[in-house]
Amino acid sequence: GSDLPRVVAEVVDVADGADALVAGLLGERLQYLVVESWEQALRGLSFVKQKGLGRVGFVSLEQRNGGGRDGEPVGVEGLNITWEPGYQALGEILLGDVRVVEGLQELLADGLCAKASRLVTREGDVLDTRGLL
């Protein structure tokens, strides 16, 4: 295997019709580089800064604080996506705080009392707990 980091978009497989939803949720994070550890991310960031190569985002497969919340399973109910072997942790890391709703009215109604940090419609509209839509 290659030691080069892969881009998030390369390791996720999105079901037909869910492209807008996933793009709305992940946005620029689809272009983040996936690394094994935060140490690798810091080395990569230092390299990019030293060479003046612009900006880059990293996501580490290394777990912070052991993963799920209070032993609950973490994932996105109603979102049919799969990850390449070895990258399944990205589902929890990037989408573990998300719940899918059917439309804007449900998004706004549920957004006031949601247990999820982010709500998303199938069209890709996202509402987060800070009130950003």
C-alpha atoms as one frame of an Amber mdcrd trajectory, in Angstrom:
protein
   0.000   0.000   0.000   0.912   3.603  -0.429   1.990   5.770   2.490   0.474
   8.830   0.834  -2.654  10.175   2.514  -5.928   9.823   0.639  -8.626  12.450
   0.252 -11.925  11.851   2.107 -13.865  11.906  -1.190 -11.777   8.944  -2.417
 -12.698   6.642   0.469 -16.448   7.266   0.757 -19.123   5.671  -1.409 -22.407
   7.567  -1.429 -25.710   5.962  -2.441 -27.478   7.310  -5.520 -29.359  10.481
  -4.688 -27.385  11.249  -1.519 -24.579  13.245  -3.160 -26.095  16.647  -2.319
 -26.767  15.561   1.248 -23.181  14.412   1.841 -21.722  17.448   0.045 -23.876
  19.721   2.228 -22.686  18.007   5.392 -19.019  17.671   4.577 -18.380  20.623
   2.267 -14.651  21.307   2.071 -13.954  18.348   4.379 -14.453  16.082   1.339
 -11.011  17.351   0.266  -9.290  16.810   3.634  -6.364  14.410   3.709  -6.889
  11.295   5.835  -3.936  10.427   8.083  -3.351   7.692  10.660  -2.433  10.004
  13.543  -2.491  13.599  14.681   1.314  13.482  14.610   1.168  12.839  10.843
  -1.289  15.716  10.457   1.052  18.097  12.297   4.032  17.009  10.181   1.975
  17.482   7.011   0.803  20.906   8.110   4.374  21.981   8.907   5.524  20.800
   5.461   2.749  22.727   3.688   3.554  25.897   5.661   7.326  25.618   5.081
   6.843  25.205   1.334   4.189  27.938   1.103   1.750  25.545  -0.566  -1.438
  27.197   0.696  -4.026  25.634   2.959  -4.798  21.993   3.650  -7.145  20.161
   6.003  -6.478  16.860   7.761  -8.666  14.289   9.470  -7.004  11.678  11.660
  -8.201   8.108  12.095  -6.714   8.245  15.595  -9.588   8.315  18.081  -9.970
  11.217  20.455 -11.634  10.379  23.791 -12.516   6.830  22.763 -15.206   7.455
  20.156 -18.946   7.314  20.897 -21.015   9.262  23.378 -21.932   7.322  26.540
 -21.590   3.998  24.764 -24.295   4.855  22.215 -23.793   3.736  18.636 -22.799
   6.683  16.491 -23.757   7.094  12.872 -26.189   8.709  10.499 -29.624   7.153
  10.494 -31.180   7.288   7.049 -27.908   7.962   5.236 -26.665   5.112   3.041
 -22.923   5.598   2.735 -20.056   3.154   2.985 -16.360   3.648   3.632 -13.442
   1.723   2.190 -11.910  -0.867   4.545  -9.713   0.842   7.108 -11.598   4.135
   6.812 -14.885   3.250   8.564 -13.967   5.420  11.565 -14.465   8.471   9.329
 -18.222   7.886   9.468 -18.221   8.500  13.194 -15.595  11.234  13.100 -17.190
  13.305  10.322 -20.880  12.400  10.560 -21.472  11.042  14.059 -23.424  14.110
  15.171 -25.872  14.157  12.232 -29.518  13.211  11.766 -31.335  13.177   8.416
 -34.765  14.859   8.168 -37.168  14.864   5.235 -37.531  18.568   4.487 -37.030
  22.166   5.587 -40.117  22.274   7.830 -38.971  19.194   9.756 -35.455  20.621
   9.807 -36.650  23.808  11.488 -39.138  22.095  13.813 -36.648  19.463  14.969
 -33.783  21.939  15.090 -35.221  23.593  18.168 -35.057  20.406  20.242 -32.687
  18.125  18.341 -30.395  15.722  20.138 -28.113  15.709  17.084 -25.653  18.571
  16.634 -26.474  18.836  12.930 -29.652  18.131  10.980 -29.623  17.720   7.204
 -32.302  17.383   4.538 -31.912  14.962   1.648 -31.293  18.024  -0.565 -28.259
  18.968   1.527 -29.645  21.824   3.657 -27.876  21.755   7.035 -28.912  23.266
  10.379 -26.483  23.075  13.282 -26.957  23.738  16.987 -25.482  27.224  16.641
 -28.438  28.156  14.440 -26.490  28.177  11.178 -28.536  27.165   8.125
